[in-house]
Coordinates of C-alpha atoms (C1' of nucleotides) in Angstrom, one line a residue:
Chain F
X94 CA -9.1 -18.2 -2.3
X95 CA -9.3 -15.1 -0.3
X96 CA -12.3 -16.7 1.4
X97 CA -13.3 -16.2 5.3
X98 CA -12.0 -19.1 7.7
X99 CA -15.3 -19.9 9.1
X100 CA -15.2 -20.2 13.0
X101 CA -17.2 -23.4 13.7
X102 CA -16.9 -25.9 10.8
X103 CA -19.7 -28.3 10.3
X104 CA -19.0 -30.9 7.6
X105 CA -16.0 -32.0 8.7
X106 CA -14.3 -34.7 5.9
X107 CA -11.9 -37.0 6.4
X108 CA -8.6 -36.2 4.2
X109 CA -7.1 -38.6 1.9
X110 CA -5.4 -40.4 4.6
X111 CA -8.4 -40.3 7.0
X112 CA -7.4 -37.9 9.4
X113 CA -9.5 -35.2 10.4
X114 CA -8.3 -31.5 10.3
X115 CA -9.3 -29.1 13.0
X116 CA -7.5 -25.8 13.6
X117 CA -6.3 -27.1 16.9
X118 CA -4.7 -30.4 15.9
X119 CA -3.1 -27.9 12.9
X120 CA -1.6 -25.9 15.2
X121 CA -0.7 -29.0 17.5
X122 CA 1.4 -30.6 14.3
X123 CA 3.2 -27.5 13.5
X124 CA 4.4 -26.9 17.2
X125 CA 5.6 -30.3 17.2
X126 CA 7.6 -30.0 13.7
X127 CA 9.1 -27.0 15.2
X128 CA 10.2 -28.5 17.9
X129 CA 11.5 -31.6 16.2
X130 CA 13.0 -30.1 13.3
X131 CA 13.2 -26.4 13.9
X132 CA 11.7 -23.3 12.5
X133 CA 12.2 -23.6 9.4
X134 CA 11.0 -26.8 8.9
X135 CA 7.7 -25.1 9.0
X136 CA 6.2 -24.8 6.0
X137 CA 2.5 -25.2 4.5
X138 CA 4.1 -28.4 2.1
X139 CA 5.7 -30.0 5.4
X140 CA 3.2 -29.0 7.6
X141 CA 0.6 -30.9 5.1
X142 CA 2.6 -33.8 4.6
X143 CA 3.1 -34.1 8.4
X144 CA -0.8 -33.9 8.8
X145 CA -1.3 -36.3 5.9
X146 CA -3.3 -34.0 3.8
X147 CA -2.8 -31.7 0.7
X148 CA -0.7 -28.3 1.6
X149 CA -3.6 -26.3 0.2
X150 CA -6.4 -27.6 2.9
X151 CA -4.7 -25.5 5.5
X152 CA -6.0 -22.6 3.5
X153 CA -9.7 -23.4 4.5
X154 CA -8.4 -22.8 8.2
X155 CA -5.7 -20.1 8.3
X156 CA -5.8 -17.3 5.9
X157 CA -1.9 -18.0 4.9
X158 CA 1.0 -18.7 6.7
X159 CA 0.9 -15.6 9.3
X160 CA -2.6 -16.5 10.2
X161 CA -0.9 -19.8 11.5
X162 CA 2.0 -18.4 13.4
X163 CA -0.4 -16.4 15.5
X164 CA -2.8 -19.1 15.8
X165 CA 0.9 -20.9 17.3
X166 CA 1.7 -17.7 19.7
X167 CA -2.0 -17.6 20.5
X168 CA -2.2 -21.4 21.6
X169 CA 1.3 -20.7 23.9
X170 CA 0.0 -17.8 25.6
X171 CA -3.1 -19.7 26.4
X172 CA -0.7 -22.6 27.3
X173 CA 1.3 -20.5 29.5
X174 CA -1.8 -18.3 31.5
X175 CA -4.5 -22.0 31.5
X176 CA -5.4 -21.4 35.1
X177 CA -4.0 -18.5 36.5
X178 CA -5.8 -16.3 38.6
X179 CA -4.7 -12.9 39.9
X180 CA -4.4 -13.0 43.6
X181 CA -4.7 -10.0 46.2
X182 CA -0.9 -8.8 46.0
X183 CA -1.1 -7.4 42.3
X184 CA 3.0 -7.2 42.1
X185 CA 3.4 -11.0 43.3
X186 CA 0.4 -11.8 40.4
X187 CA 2.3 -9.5 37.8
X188 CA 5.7 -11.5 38.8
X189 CA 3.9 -14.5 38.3
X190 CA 2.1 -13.9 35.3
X191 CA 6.3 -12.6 33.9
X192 CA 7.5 -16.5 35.2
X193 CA 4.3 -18.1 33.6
X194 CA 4.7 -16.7 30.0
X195 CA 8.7 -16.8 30.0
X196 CA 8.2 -20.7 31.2
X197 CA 5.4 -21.2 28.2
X198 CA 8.0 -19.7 25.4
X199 CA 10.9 -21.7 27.0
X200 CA 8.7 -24.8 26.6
X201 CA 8.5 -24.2 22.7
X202 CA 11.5 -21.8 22.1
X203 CA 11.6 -22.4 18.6
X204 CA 8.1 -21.7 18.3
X205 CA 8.6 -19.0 20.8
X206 CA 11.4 -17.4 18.8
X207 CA 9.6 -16.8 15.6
X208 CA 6.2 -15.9 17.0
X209 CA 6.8 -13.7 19.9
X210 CA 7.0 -10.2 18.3
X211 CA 3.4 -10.6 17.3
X212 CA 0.0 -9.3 18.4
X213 CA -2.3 -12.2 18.2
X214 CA -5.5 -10.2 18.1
X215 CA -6.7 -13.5 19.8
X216 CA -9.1 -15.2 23.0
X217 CA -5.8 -16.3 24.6
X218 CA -3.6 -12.9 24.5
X219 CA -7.2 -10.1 25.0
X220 CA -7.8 -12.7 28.0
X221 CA -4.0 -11.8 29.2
X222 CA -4.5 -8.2 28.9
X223 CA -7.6 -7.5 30.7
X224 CA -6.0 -9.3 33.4
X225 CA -2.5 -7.8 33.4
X226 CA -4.3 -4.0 33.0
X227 CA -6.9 -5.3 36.0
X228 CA -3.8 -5.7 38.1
X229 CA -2.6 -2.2 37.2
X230 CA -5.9 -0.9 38.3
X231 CA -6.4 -2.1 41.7
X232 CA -3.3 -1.0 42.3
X233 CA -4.6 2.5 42.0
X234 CA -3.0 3.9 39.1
X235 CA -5.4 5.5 36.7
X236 CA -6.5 4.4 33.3
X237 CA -4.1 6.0 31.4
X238 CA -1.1 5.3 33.5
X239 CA -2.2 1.1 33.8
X240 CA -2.4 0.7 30.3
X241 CA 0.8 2.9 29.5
X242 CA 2.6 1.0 32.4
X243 CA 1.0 -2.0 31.5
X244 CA 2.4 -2.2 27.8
X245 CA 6.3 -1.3 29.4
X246 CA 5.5 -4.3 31.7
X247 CA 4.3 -6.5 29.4
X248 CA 6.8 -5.6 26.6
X249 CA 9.7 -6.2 28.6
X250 CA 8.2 -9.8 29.8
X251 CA 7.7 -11.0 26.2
X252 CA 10.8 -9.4 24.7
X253 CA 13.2 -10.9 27.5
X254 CA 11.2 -14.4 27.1
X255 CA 11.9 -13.8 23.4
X256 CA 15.7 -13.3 23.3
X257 CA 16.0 -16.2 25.8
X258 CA 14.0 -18.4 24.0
X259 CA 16.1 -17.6 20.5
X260 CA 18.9 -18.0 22.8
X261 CA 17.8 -21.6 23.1
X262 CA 16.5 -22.3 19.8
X263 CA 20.6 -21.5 18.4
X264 CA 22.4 -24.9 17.6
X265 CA 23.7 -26.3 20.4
X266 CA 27.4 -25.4 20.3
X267 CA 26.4 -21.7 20.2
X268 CA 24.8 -21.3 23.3
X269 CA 28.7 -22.5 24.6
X270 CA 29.9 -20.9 22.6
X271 CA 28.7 -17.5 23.5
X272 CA 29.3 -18.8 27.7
X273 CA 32.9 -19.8 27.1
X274 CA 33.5 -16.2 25.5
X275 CA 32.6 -14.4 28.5
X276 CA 35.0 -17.1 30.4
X277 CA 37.9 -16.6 27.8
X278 CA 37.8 -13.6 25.7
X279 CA 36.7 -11.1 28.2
X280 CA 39.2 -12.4 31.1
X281 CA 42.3 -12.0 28.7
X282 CA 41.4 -7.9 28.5
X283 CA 44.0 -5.5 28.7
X284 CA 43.3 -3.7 31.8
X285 CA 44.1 -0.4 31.0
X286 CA 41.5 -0.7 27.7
X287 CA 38.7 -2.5 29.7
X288 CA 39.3 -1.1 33.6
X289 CA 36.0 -1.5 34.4
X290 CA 35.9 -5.1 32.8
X291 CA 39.0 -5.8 34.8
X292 CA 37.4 -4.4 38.0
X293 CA 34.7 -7.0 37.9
X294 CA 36.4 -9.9 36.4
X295 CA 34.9 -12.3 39.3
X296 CA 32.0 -11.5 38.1
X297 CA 32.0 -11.8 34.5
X298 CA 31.1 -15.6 34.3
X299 CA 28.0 -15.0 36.1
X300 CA 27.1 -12.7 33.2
X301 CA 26.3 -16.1 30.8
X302 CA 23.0 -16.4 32.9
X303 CA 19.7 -15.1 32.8
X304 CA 18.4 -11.4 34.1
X305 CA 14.9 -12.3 33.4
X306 CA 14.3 -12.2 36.9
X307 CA 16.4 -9.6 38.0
X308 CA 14.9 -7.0 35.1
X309 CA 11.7 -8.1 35.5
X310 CA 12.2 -7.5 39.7
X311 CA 13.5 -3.6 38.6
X312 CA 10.5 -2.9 37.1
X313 CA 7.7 -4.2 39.7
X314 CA 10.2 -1.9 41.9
X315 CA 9.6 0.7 39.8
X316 CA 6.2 0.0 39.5
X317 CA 5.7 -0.4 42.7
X318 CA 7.4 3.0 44.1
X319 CA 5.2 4.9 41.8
X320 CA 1.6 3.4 43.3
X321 CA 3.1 3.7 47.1
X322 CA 4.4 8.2 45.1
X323 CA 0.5 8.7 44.2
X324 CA -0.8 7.8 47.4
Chain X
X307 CA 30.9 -23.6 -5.4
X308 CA 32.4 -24.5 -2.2
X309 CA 33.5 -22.5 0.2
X310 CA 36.7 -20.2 0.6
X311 CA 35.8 -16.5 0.1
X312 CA 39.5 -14.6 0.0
X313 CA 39.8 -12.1 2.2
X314 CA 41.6 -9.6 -0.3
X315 CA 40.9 -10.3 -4.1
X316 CA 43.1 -9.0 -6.7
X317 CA 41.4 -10.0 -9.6
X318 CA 38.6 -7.7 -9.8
X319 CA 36.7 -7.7 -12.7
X320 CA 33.9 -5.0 -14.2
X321 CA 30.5 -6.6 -14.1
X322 CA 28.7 -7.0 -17.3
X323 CA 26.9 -3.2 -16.5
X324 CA 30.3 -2.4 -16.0
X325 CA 30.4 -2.3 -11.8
X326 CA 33.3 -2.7 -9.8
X327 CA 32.0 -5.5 -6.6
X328 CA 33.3 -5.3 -3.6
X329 CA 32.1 -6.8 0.0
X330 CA 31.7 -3.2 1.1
X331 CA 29.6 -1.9 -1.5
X332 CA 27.7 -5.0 -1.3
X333 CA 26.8 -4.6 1.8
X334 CA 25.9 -1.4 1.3
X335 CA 23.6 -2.0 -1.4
X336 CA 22.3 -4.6 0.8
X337 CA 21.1 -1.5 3.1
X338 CA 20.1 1.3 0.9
X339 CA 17.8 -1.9 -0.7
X340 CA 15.8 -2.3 2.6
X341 CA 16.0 1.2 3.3
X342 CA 14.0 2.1 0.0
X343 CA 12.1 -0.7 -0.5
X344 CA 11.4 -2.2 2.6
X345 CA 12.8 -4.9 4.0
X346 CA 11.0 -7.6 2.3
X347 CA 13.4 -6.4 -0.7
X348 CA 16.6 -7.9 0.7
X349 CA 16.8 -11.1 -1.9
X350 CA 20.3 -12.4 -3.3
X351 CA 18.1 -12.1 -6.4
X352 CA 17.0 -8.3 -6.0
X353 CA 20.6 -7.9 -4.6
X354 CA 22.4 -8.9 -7.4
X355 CA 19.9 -6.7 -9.9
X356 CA 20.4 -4.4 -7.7
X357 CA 24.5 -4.3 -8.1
X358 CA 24.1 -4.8 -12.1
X359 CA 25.2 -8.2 -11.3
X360 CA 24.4 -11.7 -11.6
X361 CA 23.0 -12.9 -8.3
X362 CA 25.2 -15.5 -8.3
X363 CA 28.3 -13.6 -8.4
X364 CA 27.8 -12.4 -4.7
X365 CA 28.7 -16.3 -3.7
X366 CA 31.7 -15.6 -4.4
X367 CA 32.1 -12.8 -1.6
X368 CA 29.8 -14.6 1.2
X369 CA 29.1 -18.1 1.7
X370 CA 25.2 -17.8 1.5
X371 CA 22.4 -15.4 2.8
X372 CA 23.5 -16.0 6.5
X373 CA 27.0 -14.8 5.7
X374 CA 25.8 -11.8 4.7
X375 CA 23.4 -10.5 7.2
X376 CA 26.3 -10.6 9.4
X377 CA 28.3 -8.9 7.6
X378 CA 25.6 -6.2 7.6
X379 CA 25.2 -6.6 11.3
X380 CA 28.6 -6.1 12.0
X381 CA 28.4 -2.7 10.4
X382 CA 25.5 -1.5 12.0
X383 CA 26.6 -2.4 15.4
X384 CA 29.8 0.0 14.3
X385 CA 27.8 2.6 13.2
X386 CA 25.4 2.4 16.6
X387 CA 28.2 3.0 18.2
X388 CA 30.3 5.4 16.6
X389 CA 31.2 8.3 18.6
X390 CA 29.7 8.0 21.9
X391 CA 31.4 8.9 25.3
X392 CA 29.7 9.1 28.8
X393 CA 29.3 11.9 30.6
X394 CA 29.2 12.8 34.2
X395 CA 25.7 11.9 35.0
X396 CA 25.4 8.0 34.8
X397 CA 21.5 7.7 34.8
X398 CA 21.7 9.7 31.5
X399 CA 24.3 8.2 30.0
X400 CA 23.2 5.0 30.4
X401 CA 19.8 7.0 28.9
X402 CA 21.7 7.7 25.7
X403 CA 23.4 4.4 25.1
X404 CA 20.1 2.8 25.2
X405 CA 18.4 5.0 22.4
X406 CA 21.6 5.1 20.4
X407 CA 21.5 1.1 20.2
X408 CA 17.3 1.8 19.3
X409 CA 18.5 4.1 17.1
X410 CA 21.4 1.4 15.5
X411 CA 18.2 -1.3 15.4
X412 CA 15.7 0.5 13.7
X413 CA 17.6 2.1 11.0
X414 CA 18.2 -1.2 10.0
X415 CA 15.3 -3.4 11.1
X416 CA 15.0 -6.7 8.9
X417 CA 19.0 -6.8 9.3
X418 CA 19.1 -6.1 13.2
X419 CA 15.6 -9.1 13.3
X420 CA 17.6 -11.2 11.6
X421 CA 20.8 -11.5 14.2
X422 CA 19.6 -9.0 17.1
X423 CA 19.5 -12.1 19.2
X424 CA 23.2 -13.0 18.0
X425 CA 26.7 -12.5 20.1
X426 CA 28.9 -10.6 18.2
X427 CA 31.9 -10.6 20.5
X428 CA 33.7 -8.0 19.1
X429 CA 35.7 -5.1 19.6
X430 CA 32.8 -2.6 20.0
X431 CA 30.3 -4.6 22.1
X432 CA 32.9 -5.3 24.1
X433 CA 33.7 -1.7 24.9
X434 CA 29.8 -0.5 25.0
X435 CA 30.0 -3.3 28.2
X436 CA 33.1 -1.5 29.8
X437 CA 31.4 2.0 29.4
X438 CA 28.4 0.4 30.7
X439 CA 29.7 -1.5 33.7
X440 CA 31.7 1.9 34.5
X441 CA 28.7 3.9 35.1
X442 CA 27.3 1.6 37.6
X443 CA 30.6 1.8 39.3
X444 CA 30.7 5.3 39.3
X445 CA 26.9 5.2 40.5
X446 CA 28.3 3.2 44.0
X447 CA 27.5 -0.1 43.2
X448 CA 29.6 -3.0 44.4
X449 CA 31.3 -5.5 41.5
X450 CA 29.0 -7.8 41.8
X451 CA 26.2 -5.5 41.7
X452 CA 27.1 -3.4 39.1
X453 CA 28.1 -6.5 36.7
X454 CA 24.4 -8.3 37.2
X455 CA 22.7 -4.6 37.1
X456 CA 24.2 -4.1 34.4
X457 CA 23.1 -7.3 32.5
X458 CA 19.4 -6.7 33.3
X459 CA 19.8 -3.1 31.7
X460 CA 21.4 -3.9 29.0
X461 CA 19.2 -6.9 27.7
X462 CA 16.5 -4.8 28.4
X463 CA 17.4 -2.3 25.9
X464 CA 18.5 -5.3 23.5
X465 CA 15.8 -7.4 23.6
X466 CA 13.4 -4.8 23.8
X467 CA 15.3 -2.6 20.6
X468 CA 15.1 -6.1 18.8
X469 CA 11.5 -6.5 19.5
X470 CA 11.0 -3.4 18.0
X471 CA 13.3 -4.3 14.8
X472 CA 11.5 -7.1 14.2
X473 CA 7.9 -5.4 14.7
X474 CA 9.1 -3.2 11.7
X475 CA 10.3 -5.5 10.1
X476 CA 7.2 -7.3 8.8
X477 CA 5.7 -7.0 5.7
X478 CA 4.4 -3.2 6.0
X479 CA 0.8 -4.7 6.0
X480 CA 1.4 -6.7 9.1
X481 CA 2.5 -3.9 11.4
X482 CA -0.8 -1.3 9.9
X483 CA -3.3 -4.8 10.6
X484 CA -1.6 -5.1 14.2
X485 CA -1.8 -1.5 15.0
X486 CA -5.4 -1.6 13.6
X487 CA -6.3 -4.1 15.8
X488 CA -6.0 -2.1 18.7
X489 CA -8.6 0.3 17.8
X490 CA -11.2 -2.2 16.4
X491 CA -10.6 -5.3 17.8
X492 CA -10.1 -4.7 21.0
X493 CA -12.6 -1.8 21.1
X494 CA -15.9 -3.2 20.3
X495 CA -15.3 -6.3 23.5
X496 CA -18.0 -7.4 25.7
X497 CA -17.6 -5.4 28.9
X498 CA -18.3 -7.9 31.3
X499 CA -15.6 -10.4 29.8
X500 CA -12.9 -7.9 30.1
X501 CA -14.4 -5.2 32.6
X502 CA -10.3 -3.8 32.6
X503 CA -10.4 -3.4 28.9
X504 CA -13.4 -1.4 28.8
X505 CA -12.8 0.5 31.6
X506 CA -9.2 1.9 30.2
X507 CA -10.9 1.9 26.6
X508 CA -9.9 5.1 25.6
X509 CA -6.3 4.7 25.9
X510 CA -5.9 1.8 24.2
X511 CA -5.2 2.9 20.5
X512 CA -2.0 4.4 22.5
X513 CA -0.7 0.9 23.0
X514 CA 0.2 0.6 19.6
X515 CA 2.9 3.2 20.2
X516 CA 6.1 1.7 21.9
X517 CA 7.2 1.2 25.1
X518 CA 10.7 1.4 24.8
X519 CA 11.3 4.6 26.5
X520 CA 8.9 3.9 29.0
X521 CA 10.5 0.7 30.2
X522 CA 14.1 2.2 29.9
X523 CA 13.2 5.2 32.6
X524 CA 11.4 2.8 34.8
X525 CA 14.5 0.4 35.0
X526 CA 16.5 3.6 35.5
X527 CA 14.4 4.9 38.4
X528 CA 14.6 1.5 40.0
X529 CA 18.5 1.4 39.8
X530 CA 18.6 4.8 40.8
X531 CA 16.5 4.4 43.5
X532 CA 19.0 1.2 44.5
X533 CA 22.1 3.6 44.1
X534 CA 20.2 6.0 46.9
X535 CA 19.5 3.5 49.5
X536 CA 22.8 2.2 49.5
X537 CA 24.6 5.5 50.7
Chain V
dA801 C1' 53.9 -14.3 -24.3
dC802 C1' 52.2 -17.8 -21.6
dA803 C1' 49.9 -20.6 -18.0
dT804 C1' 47.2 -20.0 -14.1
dT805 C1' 43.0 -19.1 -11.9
dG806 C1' 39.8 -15.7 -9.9
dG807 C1' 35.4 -14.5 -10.6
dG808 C1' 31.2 -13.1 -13.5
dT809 C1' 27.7 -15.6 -16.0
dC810 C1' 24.3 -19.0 -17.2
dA811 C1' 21.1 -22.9 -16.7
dA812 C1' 19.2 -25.8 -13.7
dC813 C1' 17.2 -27.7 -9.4
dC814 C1' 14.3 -27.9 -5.6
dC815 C1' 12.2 -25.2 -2.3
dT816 C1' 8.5 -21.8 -0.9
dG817 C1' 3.5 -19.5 -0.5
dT818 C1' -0.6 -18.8 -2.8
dT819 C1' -4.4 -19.1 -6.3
dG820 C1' -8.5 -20.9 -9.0
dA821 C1' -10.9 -24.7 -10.7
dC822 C1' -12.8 -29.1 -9.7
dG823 C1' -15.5 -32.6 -7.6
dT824 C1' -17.1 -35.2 -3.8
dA825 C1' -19.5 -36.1 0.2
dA826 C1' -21.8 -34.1 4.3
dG827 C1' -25.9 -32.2 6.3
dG828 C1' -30.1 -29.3 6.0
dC829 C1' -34.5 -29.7 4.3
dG830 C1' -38.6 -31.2 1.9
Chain K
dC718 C1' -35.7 -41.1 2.3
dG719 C1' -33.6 -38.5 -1.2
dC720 C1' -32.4 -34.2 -3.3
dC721 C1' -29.5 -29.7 -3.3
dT722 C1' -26.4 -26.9 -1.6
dT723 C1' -22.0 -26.0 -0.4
dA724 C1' -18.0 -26.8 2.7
dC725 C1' -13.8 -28.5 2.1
dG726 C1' -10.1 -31.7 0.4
dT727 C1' -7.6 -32.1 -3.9
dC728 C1' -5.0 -30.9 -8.0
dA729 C1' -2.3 -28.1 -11.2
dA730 C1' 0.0 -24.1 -11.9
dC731 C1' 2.5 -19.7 -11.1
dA732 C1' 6.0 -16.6 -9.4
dG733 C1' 9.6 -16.0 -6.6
dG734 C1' 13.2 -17.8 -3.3
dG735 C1' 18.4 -19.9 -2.3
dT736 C1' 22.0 -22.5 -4.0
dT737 C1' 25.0 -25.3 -7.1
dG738 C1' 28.1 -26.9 -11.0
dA739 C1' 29.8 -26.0 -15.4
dC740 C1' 31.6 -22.6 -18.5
dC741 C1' 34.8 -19.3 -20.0
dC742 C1' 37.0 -14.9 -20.3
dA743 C1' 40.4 -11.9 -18.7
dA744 C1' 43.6 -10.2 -15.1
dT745 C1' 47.7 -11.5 -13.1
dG746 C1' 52.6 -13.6 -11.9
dT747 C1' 56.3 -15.4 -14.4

DNA sequence: ACATTGGGTCAACCCTGTTGACGTAAGGCG
DNA sequence: CGCCTTACGTCAACAGGGTTGACCCAATGT
């Protein structure tokens, strides 16, 4: 079975139970049983008896079980970037490119959580590449520097998305958890142990939230002070 | 098989190979297993063959897998760790923490995958986000400042030292297939689809290499750049 | 020396991904 | 229109995974 997974099938047959498979709608019933049932309720047995056809059919589409969870980050990127176009200001179109895929992983976070250390190799992320390294180069940093830059942008984006999304994937009392602990446990601190803990102890509750913004604002500053240095 | 696993046992008894078991050297074998094997090795199964035990005799030390890769995680966050004091400059200490928690990551990959994106609250994280916080004091920020600065940087380096983790964490083909596709795949594109592609072609089979370091100076040189414009 | 019980062992269960063989019906072609 | 090829859904089987309950021996406290 270590067959190709043709890219346009033709004779399209109705399963068992009369549905018709198509590598979208296969991708479409696994987000869904990740989102219903978690992670690992994915699995080629569930994922057939959720599709109402045999486990095995899936073969003739995906090569095996990675081929799918790329197919899955694939179909989010796309989710995330369907109709965005880069606009004059490349930092405000970087920024919102960062908001567009950290809102398509939070939309699956499950999903999001297991597939977003991967390189896709596929329509959706190449599409998001040219566009992100395009941005790079009108803003007058040469090859090598955009795509360098590019991959520390991009890197950060996904990797941030990622942890948040995990964070949100976690059972629900863990998430509170983790928020009461910077309330409680850090706020009971010997000051003489922790001083610089104590010195910002207002501040510690605001610490449960998100930096995805605020990182991803560093860098375009960064990014940003080295186009205006090479001018 | 329920639950309790005593703290301190007192009945120790040789294994049938003759081995003394003990949550310490179990976790240790847990480790030197991925590190010669590669991570896919790490199986209660392998474990316990591992040991010159029967797998089933580590239940009685952890409650299941999950039990376990914590306890592992708990000592490589130790070890990260171990030893570090800042120095005078805060720009390159901060520097250092960040590839000494790399370095913690990816000498342990599948283990730091498996629960980067979990809160251990405890005695050593805690202190890594004193020292922390203190350099940004130091550096002239306000509380406030320094606490939310501080955030961003360091689930930067997290997120992005996980991402990394879990990248080498695959199945050793995945990581050679994804690093391949960056020469081929995205090398033989249609030029007028993705005209930014082409035109930084050469420097692609670079973006297989990581980013880490490059996304860790340029959030430095933004908060530097932040600490200068506020004197 | 005895009773207690911790803990190593064994067999078993159900899960998983993946494969090769099989047959049926869909579509191209005469 | 009907044959022929073959795509693709199905089935059975294999190896490996985590986890459990029963078993029973020996290390320990008395």
């Amino acid at each position: 079975m270590s067959t190709r997974v043709p890219q346009e099938r033709r004779r399209r047959r109705p399963t068992r139970s009369g549905v018709l498979l198509s590598e979208d709608l296969i991708v479409e019933t696994a987000l869904r049983l990740i989102g219903e049932h978690g992670p690992e309720a994915l699995s080629v047995r569930r994922l057939g008896a959720a599709l109402g056809c045999d486990p095995t059919a899936l073969y003739r589409y995906f090569h095996g079980t990675d081929d799918l969870v790329l197919a899955i980050a694939d179909r989010i990127i796309g989710d995330a970037m369907a109709g965005f176009a880069p606009g004059d200001d490349w930092v405000a179109s970087l920024r919102e490119m960062a908001l567009r895929v950290r809102a398509g992983y939070l939309a699956h976070p499950r999903a999001a959580a297991m597939a977003a250390h991967r390189v896709t190799r596929r329509r959706n992320e190449i599409r998001a590449v040219d566009t992100g390294i395009g941005l790079l180069l009108t803003a007058g940093f040469p090859p090598a520097d955009a795509a360098r830059l590019y991959l520390a942008f991009i890197d950060t984006v996904l990797s941030h998305a990622a942890a948040e999304a995990a964070f949100q994937a976690l059972p629900p009392q863990q998430p509170e958890a983790d928020r009461r602990s910077w309330r409680d446990v850090y706020q009971g601190l010997d000051p003489a142990t922790y001083p610089s803990l104590t010195a910002v102890r207002p501040e510690l509750p605001a610490m449960a939230d998100s930096s995805f913004e605020q990182a991803v604002d560093l860098l375009l500053e960064a990014l940003a002070a080295r186009a205006r240095a090479r001018r």
